[in-house]
């Protein structure tokens, strides 16, 4: 049974939910949150746990590419790592693939090597990956199973697929206790407002246009963030080393349908929808088969898409200060303008 868990990327969207859930659900677990605090981090969210967490939570500002990871693992007597740390936005990966390779590939290999360097105990390593590694499905093809061919299209997806392969290689070559999860699109509170759902909600609340890439008929398989976190916890506690587990709530929807639902919840007009140029190499459809984790580990999602959307919209309504602070930052405005401009110069599929 795992006791001292190092969670990387714990100041990000999913990692922060994961840590809160792990501490609440397991009284005997201690967590070290290991995060380098990139633009996507929100360290204030969990900061109170250092005071009220009964000594079970510590934050460490550190980078997964650091040469000191093995020392840290030994110092904190870590017995499990859950790796959420990553560069995560597809649009950014199109403009700056190098930073994705640095964290998502080099960083993951560094973590794997550091875990192997620790001789006192065998460290269990859960690597959090994504459905995007399978690439785009055609409309009538079956959902992806864990053994499907990896066919990533964006630099983000390619970097995650590379890390998955390195993690598996560490298991096969060195016998490391590595497990991989691949989840579908998450949504919920504390998601950085560059991703579709929080961008849509915050733009709509400010009566700004909602940019819809291409025809808006791309399909994503949506899961409420809490369900993803519980699935990763099930893999951490009960998963078999060397295995890959798909995580999906089987809720595939075209983007336009989700966008219209959210506008309806908010009572905002559909006329806010603005079709813009398409994302280069935009994957048409993601959809996962998650029978394995359901049957082997007994996991099942608890939230329907409608329930999750209602909770999410409510949170963004009640926490406007949180996202307005991010949106008012210079770098956010610069980035939004910069990549839109670049995309506008592209003709379906290429950035010069
Ligand atoms: P996020 O962008 O909200 O947070 C990423 C966190 O990682 C940030 O706190 C950041 O500071 C930290 N980080 C980045 N580079 C780091 C580095 N070099 N060293 C240490 N920390 C670093 O991301 P998210 O949406 O919470 O995603 C978390 C993980 O889940 C990622 O691995 C992502 O690929 C995976 N995932 C995300 C989704 C989704 O829909 N968001 C779906 C499936 C899988
Ligand atoms: P996103 O949240 O960036 O996640 P991912 O690219 O990892 O799936 O995008 C979800 C979908 O929404 C994707 O098909 C791209 C589309 N999208 C838009 O149409 N407009 C936007 O402004 C954004 C950010 C995304």
Coordinates of C-alpha atoms in Angstrom, one line a residue, residues 38-267:
X38 CA 4.5 27.5 -15.1
X39 CA 1.9 29.9 -16.4
X40 CA -0.8 27.2 -15.9
X41 CA -0.1 26.7 -12.2
X42 CA -2.4 28.1 -9.5
X43 CA -0.4 27.5 -6.3
X44 CA -2.9 29.4 -4.0
X45 CA -5.6 26.7 -4.4
X46 CA -3.9 24.1 -2.2
X47 CA -1.7 26.4 -0.1
X48 CA -4.0 26.2 2.9
X49 CA -3.2 22.5 3.1
X50 CA 0.3 23.3 4.4
X51 CA -1.4 24.8 7.5
X52 CA -4.4 22.5 8.0
X53 CA -3.3 19.3 6.3
X54 CA -2.0 17.8 9.6
X55 CA 1.5 17.6 8.1
X56 CA 0.3 15.3 5.3
X57 CA 0.9 17.9 2.5
X58 CA 4.0 19.7 1.4
X59 CA 4.7 21.9 -1.6
X60 CA 8.0 21.9 -3.4
X61 CA 8.8 24.2 -6.3
X62 CA 10.8 22.0 -8.6
X63 CA 11.1 21.0 -12.2
X64 CA 10.8 17.4 -13.4
X65 CA 13.9 18.0 -15.6
X66 CA 16.0 18.8 -12.6
X67 CA 19.2 16.9 -11.7
X68 CA 18.0 16.7 -8.1
X69 CA 14.9 14.5 -8.4
X70 CA 16.5 11.3 -7.1
X71 CA 17.8 13.2 -4.0
X72 CA 14.3 14.6 -3.4
X73 CA 12.7 11.1 -3.7
X74 CA 15.2 9.8 -1.1
X75 CA 14.8 12.7 1.2
X76 CA 11.0 12.5 1.3
X77 CA 11.1 8.6 1.3
X78 CA 8.7 8.6 -1.6
X79 CA 7.2 5.3 -2.5
X80 CA 4.9 6.4 -5.4
X81 CA 5.0 9.1 -8.1
X82 CA 2.0 10.3 -10.0
X83 CA 3.1 12.4 -12.9
X84 CA 0.7 15.1 -14.0
X85 CA 3.4 17.6 -14.9
X86 CA 3.2 18.6 -18.5
X87 CA 2.8 21.3 -21.1
X88 CA -0.8 20.6 -22.0
X89 CA -2.3 23.0 -24.6
X90 CA -2.4 21.8 -28.2
X91 CA -2.5 25.3 -29.6
X92 CA 0.7 26.2 -27.7
X93 CA 2.4 23.1 -28.9
X94 CA 1.9 24.1 -32.4
X95 CA 3.7 27.4 -31.8
X96 CA 6.4 26.1 -29.4
X97 CA 6.9 22.4 -29.7
X98 CA 10.4 22.5 -28.0
X99 CA 9.0 23.3 -24.6
X100 CA 6.7 20.3 -24.9
X101 CA 9.6 18.0 -25.7
X102 CA 11.5 19.4 -22.7
X103 CA 8.9 18.7 -20.1
X104 CA 6.8 16.0 -21.6
X105 CA 9.6 13.8 -23.0
X106 CA 12.9 14.8 -21.3
X107 CA 11.2 15.5 -18.0
X108 CA 9.4 12.2 -17.9
X109 CA 12.6 10.2 -18.8
X110 CA 14.4 12.2 -16.0
X111 CA 11.7 11.2 -13.5
X112 CA 11.9 7.5 -14.6
X113 CA 15.7 7.5 -14.3
X114 CA 15.5 9.2 -10.9
X115 CA 13.0 6.7 -9.6
X116 CA 15.3 3.9 -10.7
X117 CA 18.3 5.5 -9.0
X118 CA 16.6 5.1 -5.6
X119 CA 17.8 1.8 -4.3
X120 CA 16.1 1.7 -0.8
X121 CA 12.6 0.9 -2.3
X122 CA 10.9 0.2 -5.6
X123 CA 9.0 3.3 -6.6
X124 CA 5.6 2.9 -8.2
X125 CA 5.2 5.3 -11.1
X126 CA 1.8 6.3 -12.5
X127 CA 2.2 8.3 -15.7
X128 CA -0.8 10.3 -16.6
X129 CA -1.3 10.4 -20.4
X130 CA -4.1 11.2 -22.9
X131 CA -6.4 9.8 -25.5
X132 CA -4.7 12.2 -28.0
X133 CA -1.9 9.7 -28.4
X134 CA -4.2 7.5 -30.5
X135 CA -4.8 10.3 -33.1
X136 CA -8.0 11.0 -34.8
X137 CA -10.9 8.4 -35.2
X138 CA -13.2 8.4 -38.3
X139 CA -16.9 8.9 -37.5
X140 CA -17.9 5.3 -37.6
X141 CA -14.8 3.5 -36.2
X142 CA -14.9 1.8 -32.8
X143 CA -13.5 3.6 -29.8
X144 CA -9.8 3.1 -29.1
X145 CA -8.6 0.3 -26.9
X146 CA -5.3 0.3 -25.0
X147 CA -3.5 -1.7 -27.7
X148 CA -4.5 0.6 -30.6
X149 CA -1.8 2.0 -32.7
X150 CA -0.3 5.3 -31.5
X151 CA -0.9 7.9 -34.2
X152 CA -0.5 11.4 -32.7
X153 CA -1.0 14.5 -34.9
X154 CA -0.1 17.5 -32.7
X155 CA 3.3 18.2 -31.1
X156 CA 1.5 17.9 -27.8
X157 CA 0.1 14.4 -28.6
X158 CA 3.4 13.3 -30.1
X159 CA 5.3 14.4 -26.9
X160 CA 2.8 12.5 -24.7
X161 CA 3.1 9.4 -26.9
X162 CA 6.9 9.5 -26.7
X163 CA 6.7 9.6 -22.9
X164 CA 4.3 6.7 -22.8
X165 CA 6.8 4.6 -24.9
X166 CA 9.7 5.6 -22.6
X167 CA 7.6 4.7 -19.5
X168 CA 6.8 1.3 -21.0
X169 CA 10.4 0.8 -22.0
X170 CA 11.5 1.4 -18.4
X171 CA 9.1 -1.3 -17.2
X172 CA 10.2 -3.8 -19.8
X173 CA 13.9 -3.1 -19.6
X174 CA 14.5 -2.4 -15.9
X175 CA 11.4 -4.0 -14.3
X176 CA 10.2 -0.6 -13.1
X177 CA 6.7 -0.5 -11.6
X178 CA 5.2 1.7 -14.3
X179 CA 1.5 2.2 -15.0
X180 CA 0.0 4.5 -17.6
X181 CA -3.4 6.1 -17.7
X182 CA -4.9 7.6 -20.8
X183 CA -7.9 9.9 -20.3
X184 CA -10.3 11.8 -22.4
X185 CA -11.0 15.6 -22.3
X186 CA -11.4 16.8 -18.8
X187 CA -13.5 19.8 -17.6
X188 CA -14.3 21.3 -14.2
X189 CA -13.3 24.0 -11.8
X190 CA -9.8 25.5 -11.9
X191 CA -9.1 24.7 -15.6
X192 CA -6.9 27.4 -17.2
X193 CA -9.1 29.6 -19.4
X194 CA -7.3 28.8 -22.6
X195 CA -9.0 25.4 -23.0
X196 CA -12.4 25.2 -24.7
X197 CA -14.8 24.9 -21.7
X198 CA -13.3 27.6 -19.4
X199 CA -12.7 29.9 -22.4
X200 CA -16.2 29.4 -23.6
X201 CA -17.7 30.1 -20.1
X202 CA -15.6 33.1 -19.4
X203 CA -16.0 34.7 -22.8
X204 CA -19.8 34.1 -22.6
X205 CA -20.0 35.7 -19.2
X206 CA -18.2 38.8 -20.6
X207 CA -20.4 38.7 -23.7
X208 CA -17.4 38.1 -25.9
X209 CA -17.4 36.0 -29.1
X210 CA -16.7 32.2 -28.7
X211 CA -14.1 31.2 -31.3
X212 CA -15.1 27.9 -32.9
X213 CA -12.3 26.2 -34.9
X214 CA -13.4 25.0 -38.4
X215 CA -16.9 23.7 -38.6
X216 CA -17.2 22.9 -34.8
X217 CA -18.1 19.3 -35.6
X218 CA -15.0 17.8 -34.0
X219 CA -15.9 15.2 -31.4
X220 CA -14.4 15.1 -28.0
X221 CA -15.2 12.5 -25.2
X222 CA -15.8 14.5 -22.1
X223 CA -15.2 13.6 -18.4
X224 CA -15.7 15.6 -15.2
X225 CA -12.3 16.1 -13.6
X226 CA -13.2 14.4 -10.3
X227 CA -14.0 11.1 -12.2
X228 CA -10.6 11.2 -13.9
X229 CA -8.9 11.7 -10.5
X230 CA -10.7 8.8 -8.9
X231 CA -9.7 6.6 -11.8
X232 CA -6.0 7.6 -11.4
X233 CA -6.3 6.8 -7.7
X234 CA -7.7 3.3 -8.6
X235 CA -4.7 2.7 -10.8
X236 CA -2.4 4.0 -8.2
X237 CA -3.9 1.7 -5.5
X238 CA -4.8 -1.4 -7.6
X239 CA -3.4 -1.2 -11.1
X240 CA -1.0 -3.8 -12.5
X241 CA 2.5 -2.7 -13.4
X242 CA 3.3 -2.5 -17.1
X243 CA -0.4 -1.9 -17.9
X244 CA -2.1 0.9 -19.7
X245 CA -5.6 2.0 -18.6
X246 CA -8.0 4.1 -20.7
X247 CA -10.3 6.4 -18.7
X248 CA -13.5 7.6 -20.3
X249 CA -17.0 8.4 -19.3
X250 CA -18.2 7.5 -22.8
X251 CA -19.6 11.0 -23.5
X252 CA -18.7 11.8 -27.1
X253 CA -20.1 15.1 -28.3
X254 CA -19.4 17.5 -31.2
X255 CA -17.9 20.7 -29.9
X256 CA -20.9 22.8 -31.2
X257 CA -23.3 20.7 -29.1
X258 CA -21.3 21.3 -25.9
X259 CA -20.9 25.0 -26.7
X260 CA -24.7 25.4 -27.3
X261 CA -25.5 23.5 -24.1
X262 CA -23.2 25.8 -22.0
X263 CA -24.7 28.9 -23.7
X264 CA -28.2 27.6 -22.8
X265 CA -27.2 27.0 -19.2
X266 CA -25.9 30.6 -19.0
X267 CA -28.9 32.0 -20.8

